[in-house]
Short mmCIF file of C-alpha atoms and ligand atoms in Angstrom, two decimals:
data_model
loop_
_atom_site.label_atom_id
_atom_site.label_comp_id
_atom_site.label_asym_id
_atom_site.label_seq_id
_atom_site.Cartn_x
_atom_site.Cartn_y
_atom_site.Cartn_z
CA MET A 1 88.45 87.00 109.26
CA THR A 2 90.90 89.19 107.55
CA ILE A 3 92.78 91.16 109.95
CA GLU A 4 93.47 94.52 108.86
CA SER A 5 96.97 96.08 108.94
CA THR A 6 96.43 99.45 110.18
CA ALA A 7 99.28 103.18 109.37
CA LEU A 8 99.58 105.07 112.22
CA ILE A 9 100.16 108.94 110.75
CA ARG A 10 100.43 111.93 112.05
CA SER A 11 98.93 115.66 111.69
CA VAL A 12 101.96 118.11 109.80
CA PRO A 13 101.79 121.16 112.48
CA ASP A 14 102.19 124.57 111.58
CA SER A 15 105.37 124.85 113.23
CA PHE A 16 106.63 123.04 109.61
CA ALA A 17 107.95 125.03 108.16
CA ASN A 18 110.05 124.78 110.71
CA ALA A 19 110.79 121.12 110.43
CA ILE A 20 114.78 119.94 109.73
CA ILE A 21 116.09 120.99 106.32
CA SER A 22 119.63 119.02 104.80
CA SER A 23 119.37 121.75 101.71
CA SER A 24 118.37 124.86 100.35
CA THR A 25 114.54 124.44 99.99
CA PRO A 26 113.46 127.36 101.03
CA ARG A 27 110.72 127.93 103.50
CA LEU A 28 108.43 124.97 103.39
CA ASP A 29 104.85 126.08 102.42
CA VAL A 30 102.77 124.47 105.39
CA ALA A 31 99.22 124.15 103.19
CA ALA A 32 100.68 122.90 99.87
CA ALA A 33 102.10 120.26 102.25
CA ARG A 34 98.85 119.62 104.50
CA LEU A 35 97.42 118.58 100.98
CA GLN A 36 99.46 116.07 99.75
CA HIS A 37 100.00 114.21 103.56
CA ARG A 38 95.78 114.72 103.21
CA SER A 39 96.11 112.69 99.92
CA TYR A 40 98.74 109.72 101.46
CA GLN A 41 96.04 109.38 104.27
CA GLU A 42 93.62 108.67 101.19
CA GLN A 43 95.71 106.55 99.32
CA LEU A 44 96.26 104.05 102.48
CA ALA A 45 92.94 103.72 103.37
CA LYS A 46 92.53 103.14 98.83
CA GLY A 47 95.45 100.04 99.51
CA GLY A 48 93.57 97.82 102.18
CA TYR A 49 94.94 100.30 105.92
CA VAL A 50 92.82 101.12 109.03
CA VAL A 51 94.71 104.84 109.06
CA GLN A 52 95.11 106.05 112.71
CA VAL A 53 95.71 109.17 113.44
CA VAL A 54 98.06 111.09 116.02
CA PRO A 55 97.17 114.82 117.19
CA ALA A 56 100.17 117.41 115.59
CA ASP A 57 102.73 118.79 118.23
CA GLU A 58 103.26 122.04 117.52
CA ASN A 59 106.13 122.04 119.66
CA CYS A 60 107.17 119.19 117.21
CA PRO A 61 108.36 121.28 113.96
CA ASP A 62 108.74 117.71 111.93
CA CYS A 63 106.78 115.31 113.72
CA VAL A 64 104.82 114.19 110.66
CA PHE A 65 107.98 111.62 109.62
CA VAL A 66 106.63 109.63 111.79
CA GLU A 67 108.41 106.46 111.37
CA ASP A 68 111.26 107.79 113.27
CA THR A 69 109.52 107.76 116.87
CA ALA A 70 109.31 103.56 117.07
CA VAL A 71 110.05 100.24 115.37
CA ILE A 72 107.80 97.28 115.80
CA VAL A 73 110.02 93.90 116.03
CA GLY A 74 107.32 91.10 116.12
CA GLY A 75 105.06 91.74 119.39
CA VAL A 76 107.91 94.52 120.39
CA ALA A 77 107.34 98.53 119.97
CA VAL A 78 110.71 99.92 120.25
CA VAL A 79 110.54 103.87 121.06
CA THR A 80 112.87 105.45 119.57
CA ARG A 81 115.42 107.97 120.68
CA PRO A 82 116.16 109.98 117.25
CA GLY A 83 119.01 111.55 116.87
CA ALA A 84 117.98 115.19 116.81
CA PRO A 85 117.93 116.24 119.82
CA SER A 86 114.55 118.74 118.91
CA ARG A 87 113.30 115.99 117.35
CA VAL A 88 112.70 113.41 120.84
CA ALA A 89 109.54 114.77 121.98
CA GLU A 90 108.07 113.31 119.27
CA VAL A 91 107.90 110.02 121.11
CA GLY A 92 105.57 110.60 124.11
CA PRO A 93 102.20 110.25 122.26
CA VAL A 94 103.83 107.01 119.86
CA ALA A 95 104.33 105.15 123.11
CA ASP A 96 101.29 106.17 124.93
CA ILE A 97 99.88 104.76 121.63
CA LEU A 98 101.44 101.20 120.62
CA ARG A 99 101.28 100.27 124.59
CA ASN A 100 97.48 99.34 124.26
CA ARG A 101 99.08 96.33 121.06
CA PHE A 102 102.96 95.80 122.07
CA ARG A 103 104.92 95.57 124.61
CA LEU A 104 107.43 98.69 124.84
CA VAL A 105 110.55 98.59 125.07
CA THR A 106 112.77 101.94 124.70
CA ILE A 107 116.02 103.46 123.52
CA GLU A 108 117.71 104.62 126.44
CA ALA A 109 120.51 107.03 125.79
CA PRO A 110 123.24 107.65 124.37
CA GLY A 111 121.15 105.75 122.28
CA THR A 112 120.51 107.21 119.13
CA ILE A 113 118.06 105.16 116.73
CA ASP A 114 115.87 106.65 114.33
CA GLY A 115 112.96 103.77 113.26
CA GLY A 116 113.89 105.66 109.86
CA ASP A 117 117.11 103.51 110.17
CA VAL A 118 115.80 100.15 110.52
CA PHE A 119 114.01 97.59 107.70
CA ILE A 120 112.41 93.21 108.36
CA ALA A 121 112.96 91.67 105.13
CA GLY A 122 113.41 87.65 105.06
CA GLY A 123 114.00 86.97 108.70
CA THR A 124 117.05 89.74 109.01
CA LEU A 125 116.56 93.43 110.87
CA TYR A 126 118.63 95.98 108.40
CA VAL A 127 120.35 98.72 110.39
CA GLY A 128 121.69 102.11 109.00
CA ARG A 129 124.91 103.51 111.05
CA SER A 130 123.76 106.87 109.81
CA ARG A 131 124.21 110.95 111.03
CA ARG A 132 120.95 110.28 113.10
CA THR A 133 121.80 106.40 114.47
CA ASN A 134 124.65 105.14 116.42
CA ALA A 135 126.14 101.84 118.05
CA ALA A 136 124.32 101.98 121.84
CA GLY A 137 121.50 102.36 119.04
CA ILE A 138 121.63 99.56 117.20
CA ALA A 139 122.93 97.49 120.88
CA GLN A 140 119.53 97.71 121.86
CA ILE A 141 117.83 97.34 119.31
CA GLU A 142 119.93 94.18 117.95
CA GLU A 143 118.89 92.61 121.62
CA VAL A 144 114.93 92.80 120.50
CA ALA A 145 115.70 91.81 117.00
CA ARG A 146 117.69 88.03 119.12
CA GLU A 147 114.86 87.25 120.88
CA ILE A 148 112.46 86.46 118.71
CA GLY A 149 114.77 84.99 115.85
CA LEU A 150 115.34 88.20 113.83
CA GLY A 151 120.22 88.37 112.41
CA VAL A 152 120.36 92.33 112.60
CA VAL A 153 123.09 93.44 109.59
CA PRO A 154 124.48 96.82 110.89
CA VAL A 155 124.69 98.93 107.49
CA THR A 156 126.60 102.14 106.99
CA VAL A 157 124.93 105.59 105.25
CA ASN A 158 127.12 106.84 103.52
CA ASP A 159 126.20 110.48 101.82
CA THR A 160 121.60 110.42 103.16
CA LEU A 161 119.37 110.67 105.92
CA HIS A 162 118.84 106.75 106.57
CA LEU A 163 118.65 103.61 105.36
CA LYS A 164 115.49 104.43 104.11
CA SER A 165 117.08 107.26 102.17
CA ALA A 166 118.56 105.10 100.13
CA VAL A 167 116.98 101.79 100.36
CA LEU A 168 113.38 100.95 100.50
CA PRO A 169 111.84 96.96 100.80
CA LEU A 170 109.57 96.45 98.36
CA ASP A 171 108.40 93.32 99.24
CA GLY A 172 110.01 90.95 101.30
CA GLU A 173 113.34 89.90 99.80
CA THR A 174 113.21 93.27 96.31
CA VAL A 175 115.26 96.00 98.38
CA LEU A 176 115.35 99.62 95.99
CA VAL A 177 119.05 101.23 96.21
CA THR A 178 120.03 104.34 95.60
CA PRO A 179 123.92 103.43 93.65
CA GLY A 180 126.44 104.56 95.74
CA GLY A 181 123.76 105.64 99.14
CA VAL A 182 124.79 102.91 101.17
CA ASP A 183 127.81 100.10 101.44
CA GLU A 184 125.19 98.51 99.91
CA GLY A 185 127.63 94.58 100.26
CA PRO A 186 125.23 93.63 104.19
CA LEU A 187 122.61 93.92 101.54
CA ALA A 188 123.60 91.37 99.43
CA GLY A 189 120.77 88.45 100.81
CA LEU A 190 118.30 90.56 99.07
CA ARG A 191 117.67 91.39 95.44
CA ILE A 192 117.92 94.88 94.34
CA LEU A 193 116.72 97.34 91.45
CA TYR A 194 118.54 100.59 91.28
CA GLU A 195 116.60 103.99 91.04
CA GLU A 196 117.27 106.15 88.27
CA ALA A 197 120.98 107.87 88.17
CA GLU A 198 119.11 111.33 87.22
CA GLU A 199 116.13 111.47 89.96
CA ARG A 200 118.46 110.30 92.73
CA TYR A 201 117.44 110.43 96.12
CA ARG A 202 113.69 110.97 94.59
CA ALA A 203 112.28 107.46 94.18
CA SER A 204 110.71 106.49 97.76
CA ALA A 205 108.04 102.99 97.77
CA LEU A 206 105.26 102.34 99.97
CA PRO A 207 103.98 98.70 99.87
CA LEU A 208 99.86 98.59 100.48
CA SER A 209 97.66 95.75 102.00
CA ASN A 210 96.17 95.29 98.92
CA ASP A 211 100.06 94.35 97.56
CA GLU A 212 99.58 97.19 95.21
CA LEU A 213 102.59 99.81 95.41
CA LEU A 214 103.00 103.83 97.01
CA VAL A 215 105.79 105.38 94.62
CA THR A 216 106.44 109.01 94.95
CA ALA A 217 105.28 111.68 91.44
CA SER A 218 108.87 112.88 92.02
CA ALA A 219 110.97 109.51 89.91
CA PRO A 220 108.55 109.22 86.95
CA ARG A 221 111.26 107.03 85.65
CA THR A 222 111.63 104.61 88.14
CA ALA A 223 108.07 104.14 88.64
CA GLU A 224 108.74 103.06 85.22
CA MET A 225 110.91 100.33 85.57
CA LEU A 226 109.49 99.21 89.30
CA ALA A 227 105.91 98.30 86.97
CA THR A 228 107.20 96.74 84.21
CA SER A 229 109.57 94.94 87.27
CA GLY A 230 105.69 93.72 87.90
CA TYR A 231 104.53 96.46 90.50
CA ALA A 232 101.86 97.92 90.29
CA VAL A 233 101.98 101.22 91.13
CA VAL A 234 99.69 104.20 92.31
CA PRO A 235 102.57 107.32 92.29
CA ILE A 236 101.52 110.14 94.69
CA ASP A 237 103.25 113.91 94.47
CA ILE A 238 104.71 114.54 98.16
CA SER A 239 107.17 116.93 96.83
CA GLU A 240 107.25 119.43 99.70
CA LEU A 241 106.98 116.57 102.29
CA GLN A 242 110.23 115.37 100.27
CA ALA A 243 111.74 119.17 100.07
CA ALA A 244 111.38 118.00 104.46
CA ASP A 245 113.94 115.60 103.73
CA GLY A 246 111.13 112.94 103.82
CA GLY A 247 110.48 109.64 101.74
CA LEU A 248 106.39 107.72 102.18
CA THR A 249 107.75 105.94 104.70
CA CYS A 250 108.57 107.95 107.26
CA LEU A 251 105.24 109.08 106.54
CA SER A 252 103.58 106.41 108.82
CA ILE A 253 104.51 103.26 111.24
CA ILE A 254 102.50 100.41 109.76
CA LEU A 255 100.52 97.65 112.79
C1 CIR B 301 114.89 114.82 109.81
O1 CIR B 301 115.74 115.35 109.45
O2 CIR B 301 114.11 114.16 111.09
C2 CIR B 301 113.09 115.40 108.86
N1 CIR B 301 113.45 115.92 108.42
C3 CIR B 301 113.29 113.73 108.03
C4 CIR B 301 112.79 113.12 109.08
C5 CIR B 301 112.48 111.87 107.69
N2 CIR B 301 112.64 110.46 108.08
C6 CIR B 301 112.81 109.52 107.54
O3 CIR B 301 113.22 109.52 106.19
N3 CIR B 301 112.21 108.52 108.07
#
């Protein structure tokens, strides 16, 4: 029997128009974001995931970026304490779903972690030191990782929001990296492919359950490089969600 993986996603609230944005992007278009999010949901289902949808919360403009609220580490769901104060209330409904399947560990103050700062590859948990994830948060997730025998490698994030804004796991051993986005020294054990220079921070990628790779349509040259490297690329337009600093990983938690 195949055990299907679940992808937890969260709907786009009307208040998405007020999501946190780092650039001078004009007003976010909620309707366009919803259409793109629907297409993301469809691709996850086509790609072999069972999709579970958490309803939006109008009090949480950024709640569609559900990845930031929890990190699955083996049989443990680490419920985060997001680094942006306006996002702290997002965790409750996600934790309520995860507690049915996982032991919960909650990041406590003064620790902060955004799930976008964490990925696991090759027996190692990589965690970003970023504007959103601090040393106290890293120490707490490190304890969970060590319990199940994972090594922990902190990575300093330079000029971007999260570790996964610049380093995207493509499989157990390969990452797609934005040159200069993070201190690359700690990534030494991984095979690195680089985002094309003229598409800086536009490429995002998410492995599907059927071994295809979802890649943002806003980075066609990087997508071409990935296809040439042997990945079965499926392009998707999430430009309106990217306008609020989101990528493909941040729209789901894979269980
Ligand atoms: C934020 O600034 O928190 C949101 N507007 C974007 C979060 C993106 N999350 C992610 O990449 N994991």
